Amino acid sequence: MSPRPGFVLEVDRSTPQTLFWRGEGFGLERLPVGSRVIYGPEPLPALRDPDAAIRHALDHPLGDSAPLRSLLHAGMKLTIAFDDISLPLPPMKSPDVRQRVIEAVLHLAAEAGVDDVVLIAALALHRRMTDDELRHALGTRVFDAFAPHGLLLQHDAEDPANLVDLGQTDEGEDVELNKRAVESDLLVYVNINLVAMDGGHKSVATGLASYKSLKHHHNVRTMRASKSFMDRHHSQLHTSNWRMGKLIAQSGLKIFQIETTLNTDTFPPEMRFLQRREWEWTARDRASFLATSKALERTPPELARRIFHSVRAPHDLTSVQAGEVDAVHDRTLENVFRQQIVPVEGQTDILTMGLPYICPYNVNSIMNPILVACLGLGYFFNLYRGRPLVREGGVVIMSHPTPWAFNPVHHPSYIDFFEQVLAETTDLLEIESKYETAFATDPWYVHLYRTSYAYHGVHPFYMWYWCAHALEHVGKVIVVGGDRAAVRRLGFSPASTLADALEMASDVVGRDPSITHLHTPPLLLADVQ
Amino acid sequence: MSAAALPPRPRPDGSVRPGPFLLRKPTRPLGAEPLPVERGLGTSYDTAWARRYPVRLARAMLLDDVARPLLRASCAPTVFGLDHLEPLELPVILAANHSSHLDTALLLSCLPTRIRHHAVVAAAADYFFDRRLKATAWAFALGAIPMERTRVNRRSADLAAGLIEEGWSLVIFPEGGRTPDGWGQEFKGGAAYLAKRCLVPVVPVHIRGTRAILAKGSSTLRPGPTEVRFGDPLWPEADEDARRFAARIERAVALLADEAETDWWSARRRAASGSTPPFRGPEASPWRRSWSLPTSADPTPRRQRRAATEPDESPAPRRWRAKRSPASWPERQGD
Amino acid sequence: MKALVFERSLPRFAAARLASAVAGSGHGVGVGPLELLEVDPPRLPGPSWVRLEPRLAGICGSDLATLDGRSSRYFEHVVSFPFVPGHEIVGDVTGGALDGRRAVLEPVLGCEARGIEPPCAACAGGHKGACERIAFGALAPGLQTGYCSDTGGGWSASLVAHESQLHEVPAALSDEAAVMVEPAACAVHAACSTAPPSGASVVVLGAGTLGLCTVAALRHFCLPGTLVAAAKHPAQRQLAAELGADQVVEPAEVMRAARRLSGTLALVTDAGRIERLAGGVDVVYDCVGSPESLEQSLAIARPGGDIVLVGMPGMTRVDLAPLWQREVRLRGAYAYGAETRPEGTRSSFDLAFELVAAARLERLVSAAYPLERYEEAVAHAAAAGRRGSVKIVFDLRRKSRGRTPSEEAE
């Protein structure tokens, strides 16, 4: 049976309750009659022989590019950069896509006799990956061949000896990149395009850049002008990255881009009910749901977190293309849209969403309140093309326990941001002008970013800027089931139940608002007319 | 004032006082000459006590009843080629490749009883015999004798030769140390020299899989399967010098390694045509040497991996499904 | 007259200690040595002594420690039994120069009060708190009124005071403001005697009465760069911010706040928790006096910095290696004396009057109890922070006795 496309359900009296994610747990909520629920398309079938597809892509590149085989020769300097731990979500089960692609590339490199090969995790200002995480992403074979010899690097954006300034774009944006990547004869980038925001020129221009470069597009003004950042033709974030990409190409750096897309088969078989439409749950699904949600209620949060973060998604390759960046990315986006697009008519007064336990920045970690805001108002709010799902001045209701808890190893600067900066103000421009530089240059955060597994000092600011478009657009934000003090600190309103939240929303949108629920994960992209 | 009128000396409160002269080591007066110190470590460590009957008995119990079950559980060894050992008259020299500290114990536990209980192991003098406690422990547990590995040393060579002539079999690792990257190192001439001097055969041994369990420089033990292969015994030829004999032994071990990868017949055919994969690995950059290791973690089908074009009909080796926490060990979807 | 008397009774002392350990601080009063008795007012020990009838008498942290049986054995020789506790007193004077007027008592019994001529060097210099004769002279041993069997104390209807101990209360100052003068004077002395250099980073740990008064004194008399106050309870945090703290944090956030303040690197555990700062803040005022607060002070004071112990500590086990390695100065600040100010030498009490008026410290008086309800009063004082209060006082004004000064002024 071919996978069904996504669709918008109109809730009526026969509709069963809807699944709402609540961090490390989920529940059922009854949405009022007349609400809409947006369901994503069913997962497309994965490629039957992914390795063959990869080999084919490497031999038949798109755009103005020669096959990879002919670009490799003995004595050259080859660098392979790959997406870091923030993709895919949830982490894939073995073998990871990066493992497959990099092994295929190294196969050709070994055949051609290339000796000088370096692998770089393109993590920009994210945290370094642990050995286990690298082993999972690259596979034991690649890890054991490169890591012991010091040839598996993690991009260090605060190492002046390893950064090269390539100049400025027409708009005065600095481009400063990883030195090893720039000085290679060939840079191969291995990307996973989970959502339409990823990939293209953004891979190298952001992934291998430094703070000096990033602040030109990771700022409030740019994020407010990105409507949305899932739609690169209407996104200032992407326009800026594309300009940088052009400069990079002009500087002579040869990039062989390999992009892959995944289907939305997000959950393993025992959690299949999370993926299915509620009225299609079999008896087994219903029993699973009951057992799991009851068990999770009694599980201490730390254990629940560990259980969830050990979930490995069965999503797999639906397409792979390689060659010149622009041509490759266009084809990639076609494939992303093929899997994720859901046409939606009209905007809504209230947008509800259940936030899961994971976002790109808390893999194997705690989702702190700032990341909750980023996931809800940054990512989920912006899962649209055309117009935002919720009308201007509408209300966003998110459900997540929002614990006042931080992982001090991964997110040290987030704790200070929450305790000091947000305690004073939640206004984006004030935060940007008053505090960003101090956090970005604080030697303690730089030390932790470079030597420990911490996100860069400026990263919580970027999380807050990610919400810029939503905060400007929306009238009120309500968090259901969240820690009251934490929610208030974020500047949102806490509510105990969805009913209370809808009641609180009526102050803003009136007594009879239209409600739309975003049933994600699995991922989708709403095409709002 | 007489001494009796003096008040008694105040004793330190609550401190532990050292015992009187006979209960503890005496202190040497400054005017006296010190006795010369004999270190008795390294190659001069005397291991004769470890070959006395009671000690051998204890060692046999340790090896058979403690080490063997543990090794079986963690290394799951499969032994090939025991029939090569049966007709041989003791003593023999067993020359094996070396990739892990587990090799010695594993090899000993796979030997037939008559060899196992009457064998000594040549161990690096600078590594295993540098401290008294270590030396005692290894001499007891494995029957180790010190062997100098960087230069030729008369004492260790004479000791080994003497023991062989007394009837002790010798387990030796001609590489001189564990492999740093998975490929073999050049075989030194020690085993060959001893074989020529004492006129005993050298049995080549190949141990596969211990590096994955406990590699050099690693402190974590990951249980997995191992294979121990005994090859055709080699007799020293009259006109062959030690170096050439050592090279012959190395080729024999390389043949066994090839046999482990493919099968007995293919290995022999390749040996005949001179196309056995090199024991010491390809001449290439470190990553390519690691890349071309024939490890069991290689997901690429063997067809693609081997350079040879002969179709290989032997079944894929049994893969070990170890129990690990999901976060650190990837779940295989199937071969 | 009615008075709360603290008898010497070892079994009751032990009972109080046990009770406070089990049921919590302040709950040992019922079984402890403190009793409400009908006693004769104390006799005047000599000329220059006058009678003082308390209007308000405060309950101090050191009083609570004594009632819990937790006070240090150090004080054994400078206390005489039986005594009436209470040393934060505003009352009406009978006799002497201030006859008929209100006065605040400076409780320290120095050479002058003890009739010792010539006075010791400290008393001569105005630093009565450092008096070397507190166990000697014409009076029974007692470092302050409220620990001496001859003088009586604030928790009674009448006590005696030497004229040198009295400070007149201006008519415009309410009783509540006046009773805060003594704790304010302690804070003033702590702030002025160990004044942070101008622009220094200062952290005040603890926001009980003493902590809040210290924040106010630092803001009023010194020029700190940034003043961070650590307060456990929301009411305390609110007051600390009002009294002049630049930043108010919870105790769990102190390490991070100090790190941000000093912009230094830190030494962390594997789990990411900050153990100590590599650098640190310039001055730490420890107004808590517990082993944990002292440890925290040592963790955040910079090498060469100062830690001032303002609150009364007890027996504490603390690792002094950081003190030694970082050459940190650990100083005590006790009671009051004479402070060197740019305008000249002034007594702590004078400055305290100024501070009380300027910072409106009367709002720190949260509740007043009659003597009869002393058990409730002590329990409230012990749990003051948690209950949103700061200073608890005994109200000894009799309705029949007279009108309040503000009424008299009309």
PDB file of N, CA, C and O in Angstrom, chain A residues 87-88 91-101 136-138 192:
ATOM      1  N   LEU A  87      21.779  16.016  14.166  1.00  0.00           N
ATOM      2  CA  LEU A  87      20.985  15.335  13.144  1.00  0.00           C
ATOM      3  C   LEU A  87      21.371  13.864  13.124  1.00  0.00           C
ATOM      4  O   LEU A  87      22.536  13.543  13.366  1.00  0.00           O
ATOM      5  N   PRO A  88      20.495  12.944  12.713  1.00  0.00           N
ATOM      6  CA  PRO A  88      19.064  13.182  12.598  1.00  0.00           C
ATOM      7  C   PRO A  88      18.383  13.035  13.966  1.00  0.00           C
ATOM      8  O   PRO A  88      19.017  12.624  14.930  1.00  0.00           O
ATOM      9  N   PRO A  91      18.235   9.973  16.975  1.00  0.00           N
ATOM     10  CA  PRO A  91      19.393   9.369  16.314  1.00  0.00           C
ATOM     11  C   PRO A  91      18.996   8.083  15.604  1.00  0.00           C
ATOM     12  O   PRO A  91      18.131   7.337  16.049  1.00  0.00           O
ATOM     13  N   MET A  92      19.655   7.862  14.474  1.00  0.00           N
ATOM     14  CA  MET A  92      19.300   6.738  13.619  1.00  0.00           C
ATOM     15  C   MET A  92      19.829   5.449  14.167  1.00  0.00           C
ATOM     16  O   MET A  92      20.861   5.449  14.815  1.00  0.00           O
ATOM     17  N   LYS A  93      19.159   4.334  13.794  1.00  0.00           N
ATOM     18  CA  LYS A  93      19.795   3.090  14.193  1.00  0.00           C
ATOM     19  C   LYS A  93      20.881   2.736  13.199  1.00  0.00           C
ATOM     20  O   LYS A  93      20.880   3.178  12.060  1.00  0.00           O
ATOM     21  N   SER A  94      21.823   1.942  13.684  1.00  0.00           N
ATOM     22  CA  SER A  94      22.988   1.637  12.865  1.00  0.00           C
ATOM     23  C   SER A  94      22.600   0.901  11.624  1.00  0.00           C
ATOM     24  O   SER A  94      21.693   0.092  11.658  1.00  0.00           O
ATOM     25  N   PRO A  95      23.261   0.979  10.479  1.00  0.00           N
ATOM     26  CA  PRO A  95      24.313   1.947  10.251  1.00  0.00           C
ATOM     27  C   PRO A  95      23.759   3.325   9.903  1.00  0.00           C
ATOM     28  O   PRO A  95      22.811   3.464   9.162  1.00  0.00           O
ATOM     29  N   ASP A  96      24.404   4.349  10.484  1.00  0.00           N
ATOM     30  CA  ASP A  96      23.984   5.721  10.235  1.00  0.00           C
ATOM     31  C   ASP A  96      24.264   6.083   8.775  1.00  0.00           C
ATOM     32  O   ASP A  96      25.170   5.531   8.154  1.00  0.00           O
ATOM     33  N   VAL A  97      23.496   7.031   8.249  1.00  0.00           N
ATOM     34  CA  VAL A  97      23.676   7.448   6.855  1.00  0.00           C
ATOM     35  C   VAL A  97      25.097   7.960   6.621  1.00  0.00           C
ATOM     36  O   VAL A  97      25.727   7.661   5.599  1.00  0.00           O
ATOM     37  N   ARG A  98      25.612   8.716   7.607  1.00  0.00           N
ATOM     38  CA  ARG A  98      26.957   9.240   7.442  1.00  0.00           C
ATOM     39  C   ARG A  98      27.979   8.106   7.317  1.00  0.00           C
ATOM     40  O   ARG A  98      28.936   8.191   6.562  1.00  0.00           O
ATOM     41  N   GLN A  99      27.738   7.047   8.087  1.00  0.00           N
ATOM     42  CA  GLN A  99      28.648   5.907   8.008  1.00  0.00           C
ATOM     43  C   GLN A  99      28.660   5.347   6.591  1.00  0.00           C
ATOM     44  O   GLN A  99      29.715   5.119   6.003  1.00  0.00           O
ATOM     45  N   ARG A 100      27.477   5.154   6.030  1.00  0.00           N
ATOM     46  CA  ARG A 100      27.409   4.581   4.689  1.00  0.00           C
ATOM     47  C   ARG A 100      28.122   5.471   3.675  1.00  0.00           C
ATOM     48  O   ARG A 100      28.930   5.002   2.864  1.00  0.00           O
ATOM     49  N   VAL A 101      27.801   6.766   3.727  1.00  0.00           N
ATOM     50  CA  VAL A 101      28.351   7.678   2.720  1.00  0.00           C
ATOM     51  C   VAL A 101      29.865   7.799   2.873  1.00  0.00           C
ATOM     52  O   VAL A 101      30.611   7.709   1.907  1.00  0.00           O
ATOM     53  N   HIS A 136      29.009   6.055  16.739  1.00  0.00           N
ATOM     54  CA  HIS A 136      27.686   5.727  16.230  1.00  0.00           C
ATOM     55  C   HIS A 136      27.464   6.365  14.866  1.00  0.00           C
ATOM     56  O   HIS A 136      26.909   5.749  13.966  1.00  0.00           O
ATOM     57  N   ALA A 137      27.896   7.609  14.708  1.00  0.00           N
ATOM     58  CA  ALA A 137      27.639   8.308  13.447  1.00  0.00           C
ATOM     59  C   ALA A 137      28.507   7.773  12.308  1.00  0.00           C
ATOM     60  O   ALA A 137      28.060   7.661  11.172  1.00  0.00           O
ATOM     61  N   LEU A 138      29.762   7.450  12.634  1.00  0.00           N
ATOM     62  CA  LEU A 138      30.677   7.086  11.552  1.00  0.00           C
ATOM     63  C   LEU A 138      30.869   5.583  11.397  1.00  0.00           C
ATOM     64  O   LEU A 138      31.394   5.150  10.394  1.00  0.00           O
ATOM     65  N   ILE A 192      22.871  15.466   6.163  1.00  0.00           N
ATOM     66  CA  ILE A 192      21.571  14.801   6.328  1.00  0.00           C
ATOM     67  C   ILE A 192      20.541  15.919   6.322  1.00  0.00           C
ATOM     68  O   ILE A 192      20.536  16.771   7.200  1.00  0.00           O
TER      69      ILE A 192
END
